[in-house]
mmCIF file of C-alpha atoms and ligand atoms in Angstrom:
data_model
loop_
_atom_site.group_PDB
_atom_site.id
_atom_site.type_symbol
_atom_site.label_atom_id
_atom_site.label_comp_id
_atom_site.label_asym_id
_atom_site.label_seq_id
_atom_site.Cartn_x
_atom_site.Cartn_y
_atom_site.Cartn_z
ATOM 1 C CA UNK A 968 75.662 -87.993 -196.347
ATOM 2 C CA UNK A 969 72.107 -87.193 -195.296
ATOM 3 C CA UNK A 970 68.427 -87.763 -195.993
ATOM 4 C CA UNK A 971 66.513 -84.879 -197.545
ATOM 5 C CA UNK A 972 62.880 -84.217 -196.685
ATOM 6 C CA UNK A 973 61.040 -82.066 -199.205
ATOM 7 C CA UNK A 974 57.691 -80.282 -199.194
ATOM 8 C CA UNK A 975 56.230 -77.141 -200.704
ATOM 9 C CA UNK A 976 56.079 -75.747 -197.181
ATOM 10 C CA UNK A 977 55.576 -76.720 -193.571
ATOM 11 C CA UNK A 978 53.406 -79.825 -194.126
ATOM 12 C CA UNK A 979 56.388 -82.133 -194.529
ATOM 13 C CA UNK A 980 57.414 -81.323 -190.959
ATOM 14 C CA UNK A 981 54.772 -83.844 -189.909
ATOM 15 C CA UNK A 982 56.744 -86.526 -191.757
ATOM 16 C CA UNK A 983 60.111 -85.134 -190.672
ATOM 17 C CA UNK A 984 59.097 -85.493 -187.031
ATOM 18 C CA UNK A 985 58.401 -89.210 -187.440
ATOM 19 C CA UNK A 986 61.624 -89.744 -189.401
ATOM 20 C CA UNK A 987 63.608 -87.990 -186.664
ATOM 21 C CA UNK A 988 61.982 -90.238 -184.033
ATOM 22 C CA UNK A 989 62.646 -93.386 -186.018
ATOM 23 C CA UNK A 990 66.181 -92.502 -187.180
ATOM 24 C CA UNK A 991 67.611 -90.362 -184.365
ATOM 25 C CA UNK A 992 71.203 -90.561 -185.597
ATOM 26 C CA UNK A 993 70.443 -89.934 -189.300
ATOM 27 C CA UNK A 994 71.329 -86.503 -190.684
ATOM 28 C CA UNK A 995 68.127 -84.858 -191.937
ATOM 29 C CA UNK A 996 67.932 -81.795 -194.171
ATOM 30 C CA UNK A 997 64.420 -80.355 -194.556
ATOM 31 C CA UNK A 998 63.629 -78.127 -197.512
ATOM 32 C CA UNK A 999 60.403 -76.105 -197.708
ATOM 33 C CA UNK A 1000 59.810 -74.491 -201.088
ATOM 34 C CA UNK A 1001 57.790 -71.721 -199.477
ATOM 35 C CA UNK A 1002 58.629 -69.241 -202.253
ATOM 36 C CA UNK A 1003 56.393 -71.381 -204.478
ATOM 37 C CA UNK A 1004 53.889 -72.838 -201.993
ATOM 38 C CA UNK A 1005 51.225 -74.019 -202.270
ATOM 39 C CA UNK A 1006 51.722 -76.468 -205.110
ATOM 40 C CA UNK A 1007 48.202 -77.933 -205.067
ATOM 41 C CA UNK A 1008 46.620 -75.402 -207.449
ATOM 42 C CA UNK A 1009 49.509 -75.374 -209.959
ATOM 43 C CA UNK A 1010 49.583 -77.099 -213.351
ATOM 44 C CA UNK A 1011 51.333 -80.466 -213.440
ATOM 45 C CA UNK A 1012 54.387 -79.286 -215.409
ATOM 46 C CA UNK A 1013 55.146 -76.638 -212.800
ATOM 47 C CA UNK A 1014 54.841 -79.161 -209.987
ATOM 48 C CA UNK A 1015 57.282 -81.477 -211.800
ATOM 49 C CA UNK A 1016 59.800 -78.678 -212.359
ATOM 50 C CA UNK A 1017 59.581 -77.322 -208.803
ATOM 51 C CA UNK A 1018 59.945 -80.814 -207.349
ATOM 52 C CA UNK A 1019 62.967 -81.497 -209.562
ATOM 53 C CA UNK A 1020 64.594 -78.231 -208.452
ATOM 54 C CA UNK A 1021 63.910 -79.061 -204.793
ATOM 55 C CA UNK A 1022 65.447 -82.530 -205.104
ATOM 56 C CA UNK A 1023 68.490 -81.049 -206.823
ATOM 57 C CA UNK A 1024 69.029 -78.545 -204.011
ATOM 58 C CA UNK A 1025 68.911 -81.398 -201.510
ATOM 59 C CA UNK A 1026 71.371 -83.469 -203.556
ATOM 60 C CA UNK A 1027 73.640 -80.384 -203.526
ATOM 61 C CA UNK A 1028 73.345 -80.328 -199.731
ATOM 62 C CA UNK A 1029 74.805 -83.836 -199.653
ATOM 63 C CA UNK A 1030 71.588 -85.864 -199.519
ATOM 64 C CA UNK A 1031 71.695 -89.264 -201.252
ATOM 65 C CA UNK A 1032 68.020 -89.848 -200.731
ATOM 66 C CA UNK A 1033 65.131 -87.389 -200.835
ATOM 67 C CA UNK A 1034 61.780 -88.220 -199.257
ATOM 68 C CA UNK A 1035 58.981 -86.264 -200.896
ATOM 69 C CA UNK A 1036 56.937 -85.437 -197.792
ATOM 70 C CA UNK A 1037 54.290 -84.030 -200.094
ATOM 71 C CA UNK A 1038 51.363 -85.849 -201.712
ATOM 72 C CA UNK A 1039 51.128 -83.360 -204.543
ATOM 73 C CA UNK A 1040 54.772 -83.798 -205.573
ATOM 74 C CA UNK A 1041 54.549 -87.583 -205.074
ATOM 75 C CA UNK A 1042 51.348 -87.892 -207.124
ATOM 76 C CA UNK A 1043 52.309 -85.576 -209.967
ATOM 77 C CA UNK A 1044 56.093 -85.531 -210.229
ATOM 78 C CA UNK A 1045 57.678 -88.635 -208.739
ATOM 79 C CA UNK A 1046 57.185 -91.159 -211.516
ATOM 80 C CA UNK A 1047 58.231 -88.633 -214.176
ATOM 81 C CA UNK A 1048 61.405 -87.734 -212.311
ATOM 82 C CA UNK A 1049 62.273 -91.375 -211.653
ATOM 83 C CA UNK A 1050 61.862 -92.237 -215.314
ATOM 84 C CA UNK A 1051 63.214 -89.213 -217.121
ATOM 85 C CA UNK A 1052 65.587 -87.352 -214.815
ATOM 86 C CA UNK A 1053 67.077 -89.470 -212.054
ATOM 87 C CA UNK A 1054 69.034 -91.983 -214.175
ATOM 88 C CA UNK A 1055 70.961 -89.169 -215.874
ATOM 89 C CA UNK A 1056 71.367 -87.195 -212.623
ATOM 90 C CA UNK A 1057 72.880 -90.277 -210.961
ATOM 91 C CA UNK A 1058 75.465 -90.531 -213.712
ATOM 92 C CA UNK A 1059 76.295 -86.813 -213.482
ATOM 93 C CA UNK A 1060 76.664 -86.899 -209.695
ATOM 94 C CA UNK A 1061 78.358 -90.329 -209.727
ATOM 95 C CA UNK A 1062 76.348 -91.186 -206.582
ATOM 96 C CA UNK A 1063 73.397 -93.556 -206.065
ATOM 97 C CA UNK A 1064 70.869 -90.751 -205.431
ATOM 98 C CA UNK A 1065 67.165 -91.555 -205.238
ATOM 99 C CA UNK A 1066 63.785 -89.978 -204.509
ATOM 100 C CA UNK A 1067 60.943 -91.689 -202.630
ATOM 101 C CA UNK A 1068 57.344 -90.581 -202.174
ATOM 102 C CA UNK A 1069 54.682 -91.175 -199.571
ATOM 103 C CA UNK A 1070 51.781 -92.421 -201.637
ATOM 104 C CA UNK A 1071 53.003 -96.019 -201.915
ATOM 105 C CA UNK A 1072 53.359 -96.431 -198.121
ATOM 106 C CA UNK A 1073 49.992 -94.728 -197.575
ATOM 107 C CA UNK A 1074 48.248 -97.070 -200.001
ATOM 108 C CA UNK A 1075 49.928 -100.063 -198.383
ATOM 109 C CA UNK A 1076 48.685 -98.840 -194.989
ATOM 110 C CA UNK A 1077 45.169 -98.214 -196.334
ATOM 111 C CA UNK A 1078 44.837 -101.588 -198.071
ATOM 112 C CA UNK A 1079 46.846 -103.692 -195.629
ATOM 113 C CA UNK A 1080 48.571 -105.159 -198.705
ATOM 114 C CA UNK A 1081 52.066 -104.832 -200.151
ATOM 115 C CA UNK A 1082 52.353 -102.557 -203.207
ATOM 116 C CA UNK A 1083 53.171 -105.544 -205.462
ATOM 117 C CA UNK A 1084 49.769 -107.102 -204.700
ATOM 118 C CA UNK A 1085 47.099 -106.703 -207.344
ATOM 119 C CA UNK A 1086 43.700 -108.206 -206.665
ATOM 120 C CA UNK A 1087 42.235 -110.678 -209.092
ATOM 121 C CA UNK A 1088 39.116 -109.153 -210.605
ATOM 122 C CA UNK A 1089 36.560 -111.856 -209.950
ATOM 123 C CA UNK A 1090 33.445 -109.713 -210.187
ATOM 124 C CA UNK A 1091 32.101 -111.125 -206.906
ATOM 125 C CA UNK A 1092 29.390 -109.065 -205.311
ATOM 126 C CA UNK A 1093 30.943 -107.057 -202.471
ATOM 127 C CA UNK A 1094 28.748 -107.401 -199.385
ATOM 128 C CA UNK A 1095 30.094 -104.574 -197.298
ATOM 129 C CA UNK A 1096 31.919 -101.551 -198.663
ATOM 130 C CA UNK A 1097 34.554 -99.930 -196.540
ATOM 131 C CA UNK A 1098 34.296 -96.225 -197.342
ATOM 132 C CA UNK A 1099 37.554 -94.335 -197.298
ATOM 133 C CA UNK A 1100 37.610 -90.536 -197.481
ATOM 134 C CA UNK A 1101 40.744 -88.806 -198.753
ATOM 135 C CA UNK A 1102 41.261 -85.080 -198.165
ATOM 136 C CA UNK A 1103 43.791 -83.715 -200.662
ATOM 137 C CA UNK A 1104 44.962 -80.768 -202.741
ATOM 138 C CA UNK A 1105 43.234 -80.185 -206.096
ATOM 139 C CA UNK A 1106 46.298 -81.513 -207.996
ATOM 140 C CA UNK A 1107 46.407 -84.749 -205.967
ATOM 141 C CA UNK A 1108 42.640 -85.148 -206.347
ATOM 142 C CA UNK A 1109 42.894 -84.613 -210.116
ATOM 143 C CA UNK A 1110 45.592 -87.294 -210.414
ATOM 144 C CA UNK A 1111 43.042 -89.862 -209.044
ATOM 145 C CA UNK A 1112 46.014 -91.795 -207.668
ATOM 146 C CA UNK A 1113 44.225 -92.909 -204.503
ATOM 147 C CA UNK A 1114 41.104 -94.163 -206.302
ATOM 148 C CA UNK A 1115 43.114 -95.959 -209.017
ATOM 149 C CA UNK A 1116 45.750 -97.610 -206.841
ATOM 150 C CA UNK A 1117 43.374 -98.699 -204.064
ATOM 151 C CA UNK A 1118 40.832 -100.044 -206.540
ATOM 152 C CA UNK A 1119 43.543 -102.212 -208.136
ATOM 153 C CA UNK A 1120 44.148 -103.882 -204.800
ATOM 154 C CA UNK A 1121 40.896 -103.874 -202.829
ATOM 155 C CA UNK A 1122 37.478 -103.977 -204.441
ATOM 156 C CA UNK A 1123 35.753 -103.836 -201.073
ATOM 157 C CA UNK A 1124 37.109 -100.332 -200.433
ATOM 158 C CA UNK A 1125 35.366 -97.355 -202.038
ATOM 159 C CA UNK A 1126 37.488 -94.218 -202.169
ATOM 160 C CA UNK A 1127 35.984 -90.727 -202.174
ATOM 161 C CA UNK A 1128 38.362 -87.774 -202.557
ATOM 162 C CA UNK A 1129 37.599 -84.277 -201.335
ATOM 163 C CA UNK A 1130 39.724 -81.527 -202.923
ATOM 164 C CA UNK A 1131 40.480 -78.774 -200.410
ATOM 165 C CA UNK A 1132 41.733 -75.837 -202.538
ATOM 166 C CA UNK A 1133 42.508 -73.353 -199.746
ATOM 167 C CA UNK A 1134 43.570 -75.425 -196.794
ATOM 168 C CA UNK A 1135 47.337 -75.738 -197.396
ATOM 169 C CA UNK A 1136 47.602 -72.011 -198.088
ATOM 170 C CA UNK A 1137 45.664 -71.199 -194.915
ATOM 171 C CA UNK A 1138 48.048 -73.373 -192.901
ATOM 172 C CA UNK A 1139 51.089 -71.726 -194.565
ATOM 173 C CA UNK A 1140 49.558 -68.330 -193.706
ATOM 174 C CA UNK A 1141 48.929 -69.106 -190.014
ATOM 175 C CA UNK A 1142 45.158 -68.819 -190.324
ATOM 176 C CA UNK A 1143 43.222 -68.702 -187.056
ATOM 177 C CA UNK A 1144 41.765 -71.795 -185.396
ATOM 178 C CA UNK A 1145 38.144 -70.783 -185.973
ATOM 179 C CA UNK A 1146 38.661 -70.166 -189.692
ATOM 180 C CA UNK A 1147 40.565 -73.436 -190.115
ATOM 181 C CA UNK A 1148 38.020 -75.470 -188.168
ATOM 182 C CA UNK A 1149 35.213 -74.011 -190.295
ATOM 183 C CA UNK A 1150 37.019 -74.922 -193.513
ATOM 184 C CA UNK A 1151 37.606 -78.477 -192.272
ATOM 185 C CA UNK A 1152 33.957 -78.833 -191.181
ATOM 186 C CA UNK A 1153 32.788 -77.661 -194.604
ATOM 187 C CA UNK A 1154 34.969 -80.238 -196.393
ATOM 188 C CA UNK A 1155 33.858 -83.049 -194.076
ATOM 189 C CA UNK A 1156 30.196 -82.048 -194.587
ATOM 190 C CA UNK A 1157 30.675 -81.915 -198.372
ATOM 191 C CA UNK A 1158 32.231 -85.343 -198.661
ATOM 192 C CA UNK A 1159 29.713 -86.856 -196.235
ATOM 193 C CA UNK A 1160 26.868 -85.482 -198.369
ATOM 194 C CA UNK A 1161 28.513 -86.871 -201.517
ATOM 195 C CA UNK A 1162 28.965 -90.343 -199.976
ATOM 196 C CA UNK A 1163 25.501 -90.296 -198.404
ATOM 197 C CA UNK A 1164 26.874 -91.295 -195.013
ATOM 198 C CA UNK A 1165 29.928 -90.779 -192.829
ATOM 199 C CA UNK A 1166 33.161 -92.406 -194.111
ATOM 200 C CA UNK A 1167 34.512 -95.430 -192.236
ATOM 201 C CA UNK A 1168 38.149 -94.265 -192.402
ATOM 202 C CA UNK A 1169 40.063 -91.270 -193.695
ATOM 203 C CA UNK A 1170 43.432 -90.290 -195.117
ATOM 204 C CA UNK A 1171 44.745 -86.777 -194.619
ATOM 205 C CA UNK A 1172 46.229 -86.851 -198.118
ATOM 206 C CA UNK A 1173 48.144 -83.593 -197.834
ATOM 207 C CA UNK A 1174 50.880 -83.417 -195.236
ATOM 208 C CA UNK A 1175 49.822 -79.906 -194.217
ATOM 209 C CA UNK A 1176 46.517 -81.300 -192.922
ATOM 210 C CA UNK A 1177 48.292 -83.445 -190.338
ATOM 211 C CA UNK A 1178 49.180 -80.178 -188.540
ATOM 212 C CA UNK A 1179 45.446 -79.711 -187.909
ATOM 213 C CA UNK A 1180 44.588 -83.408 -187.548
ATOM 214 C CA UNK A 1181 42.652 -82.647 -184.333
ATOM 215 C CA UNK A 1182 40.254 -80.469 -186.332
ATOM 216 C CA UNK A 1183 39.611 -83.340 -188.742
ATOM 217 C CA UNK A 1184 39.080 -85.696 -185.786
ATOM 218 C CA UNK A 1185 36.568 -83.239 -184.328
ATOM 219 C CA UNK A 1186 34.673 -82.844 -187.629
ATOM 220 C CA UNK A 1187 34.559 -86.544 -188.579
ATOM 221 C CA UNK A 1188 32.278 -89.066 -186.875
ATOM 222 C CA UNK A 1189 33.826 -89.745 -183.428
ATOM 223 C CA UNK A 1190 36.398 -92.529 -183.562
ATOM 224 C CA UNK A 1191 36.879 -92.481 -187.377
ATOM 225 C CA UNK A 1192 40.341 -94.040 -187.855
ATOM 226 C CA UNK A 1193 42.870 -91.834 -189.686
ATOM 227 C CA UNK A 1194 45.544 -93.566 -191.733
ATOM 228 C CA UNK A 1195 48.734 -91.928 -190.572
ATOM 229 C CA UNK A 1196 51.037 -91.004 -193.479
ATOM 230 C CA UNK A 1197 54.048 -89.960 -191.369
ATOM 231 C CA UNK A 1198 54.167 -93.343 -189.575
ATOM 232 C CA UNK A 1199 53.641 -95.248 -192.833
ATOM 233 C CA UNK A 1200 56.421 -93.251 -194.529
ATOM 234 C CA UNK A 1201 58.886 -93.768 -191.660
ATOM 235 C CA UNK A 1202 58.214 -97.523 -191.706
ATOM 236 C CA UNK A 1203 58.687 -97.653 -195.485
ATOM 237 C CA UNK A 1204 61.966 -95.753 -195.227
ATOM 238 C CA UNK A 1205 63.256 -98.213 -192.619
ATOM 239 C CA UNK A 1206 62.605 -101.070 -195.062
ATOM 240 C CA UNK A 1207 64.182 -99.154 -197.933
ATOM 241 C CA UNK A 1208 67.383 -98.389 -195.988
ATOM 242 C CA UNK A 1209 67.674 -102.030 -195.007
ATOM 243 C CA UNK A 1210 67.392 -103.111 -198.642
ATOM 244 C CA UNK A 1211 69.769 -100.364 -199.839
ATOM 245 C CA UNK A 1212 72.934 -100.373 -197.748
ATOM 246 C CA UNK A 1213 74.588 -98.181 -200.428
ATOM 247 C CA UNK A 1214 72.468 -95.256 -199.149
ATOM 248 C CA UNK A 1215 74.245 -93.553 -196.270
ATOM 249 C CA UNK A 1216 71.762 -91.686 -194.014
ATOM 250 C CA UNK A 1217 74.552 -90.047 -191.977
ATOM 251 C CA UNK A 1218 75.209 -90.642 -188.285
ATOM 252 C CA UNK A 1219 75.514 -87.291 -186.486
ATOM 253 C CA UNK A 1220 71.818 -86.629 -185.867
ATOM 254 C CA UNK A 1221 72.164 -83.335 -187.753
ATOM 255 C CA UNK A 1222 68.908 -81.350 -188.252
ATOM 256 C CA UNK A 1223 68.797 -78.505 -190.773
ATOM 257 C CA UNK A 1224 65.683 -76.660 -191.912
ATOM 258 C CA UNK A 1225 65.919 -74.684 -195.144
ATOM 259 C CA UNK A 1226 63.386 -72.551 -196.949
ATOM 260 C CA UNK A 1227 63.267 -70.874 -200.331
ATOM 261 C CA UNK A 1228 60.871 -68.381 -198.729
ATOM 262 C CA UNK A 1229 61.286 -66.066 -195.769
ATOM 263 C CA UNK A 1230 63.826 -67.518 -193.309
ATOM 264 C CA UNK A 1231 63.517 -67.155 -189.547
ATOM 265 C CA UNK A 1232 61.094 -68.293 -186.889
ATOM 266 C CA UNK A 1233 58.085 -70.251 -188.121
ATOM 267 C CA UNK A 1234 54.646 -69.015 -187.129
ATOM 268 C CA UNK A 1235 52.479 -70.025 -184.134
ATOM 269 C CA UNK A 1236 50.512 -72.797 -185.793
ATOM 270 C CA UNK A 1237 53.751 -74.563 -186.792
ATOM 271 C CA UNK A 1238 55.477 -74.008 -183.451
ATOM 272 C CA UNK A 1239 52.434 -75.297 -181.570
ATOM 273 C CA UNK A 1240 52.495 -78.443 -183.692
ATOM 274 C CA UNK A 1241 56.291 -78.674 -183.281
ATOM 275 C CA UNK A 1242 55.952 -78.162 -179.512
ATOM 276 C CA UNK A 1243 58.786 -75.644 -179.488
ATOM 277 C CA UNK A 1244 60.579 -72.963 -181.467
ATOM 278 C CA UNK A 1245 61.563 -73.762 -185.043
ATOM 279 C CA UNK A 1246 63.587 -71.545 -187.312
ATOM 280 C CA UNK A 1247 64.398 -71.985 -191.007
ATOM 281 C CA UNK A 1248 67.664 -70.990 -192.747
ATOM 282 C CA UNK A 1249 67.723 -69.586 -196.281
ATOM 283 C CA UNK A 1250 68.025 -72.373 -198.859
HETATM 284 N N1 DGL B 1397 51.893 -80.693 -198.309
HETATM 285 C C1 DGL B 1397 51.616 -80.927 -199.646
HETATM 286 C C2 DGL B 1397 50.863 -82.187 -199.932
HETATM 287 O O1 DGL B 1397 51.046 -83.149 -199.186
HETATM 288 C C3 DGL B 1397 51.438 -79.787 -200.595
HETATM 289 C C4 DGL B 1397 50.380 -78.781 -200.322
HETATM 290 C C5 DGL B 1397 50.452 -77.700 -201.380
HETATM 291 O O2 DGL B 1397 51.549 -77.182 -201.581
HETATM 292 O O3 DGL B 1397 49.421 -77.405 -201.976
HETATM 293 O O4 DGL B 1397 50.140 -82.303 -200.882
#
């Protein structure tokens, strides 16, 4: 058996890399739905259907567990699939398959609180607001998941979300460094103007953006801490596997990279991030 890692494209590689470091002997199958990327500008129903199809492909490849290394799929599709599709799929496959997202671990990392914690609403005056900027796809931004879930837990944190409609596509298309840096600077300037000052912390709330994290670091106020989704997701998976011994992550250290798009060598931006050649097989 194996663990599946799913994204619309190459962004989930940022999560895959941390999972591979943390679970060197696990068998990992990565699926990029590049035929349909990016997801961030699509209507919700399409995102749900594409995510379901991606999870199914990974179950067919022998994965018991799929990690959605994609904020858009996690924000829009995960709860729906867990409630309406997975129970029946488990019965059909007669295996304990499951799908996990990365928003819960990111919110836990951002709040410093376990997911189960909900703050008592006491209406106390908050003396100092911790301003958290989230850069995300339009679909993730529209879901308001970061504002809602953080506000439930921490009233001293104010969340501002900046939708970045073109960034994931530019990264998929191997856009040049100058063009990418300009786009990032524009988004940082926009959110800073909206807040009225520089944010105290930031979440790169689309896994594609982690590939160009240095550009965000350069555009944000020097030293702005970034909450690191790949680390948070790897830590959450470790806890999950401990609590669920029925999930078999495999033990051969197998690495497979599948795409629904054009197979073959990935482009320069990805290989630079990957620090070596990376080739995808047809899904
Ligand atoms: N990497 C994805 C995310 O984390 C999806 C980007 C997209 O397909 O628009 O949101």
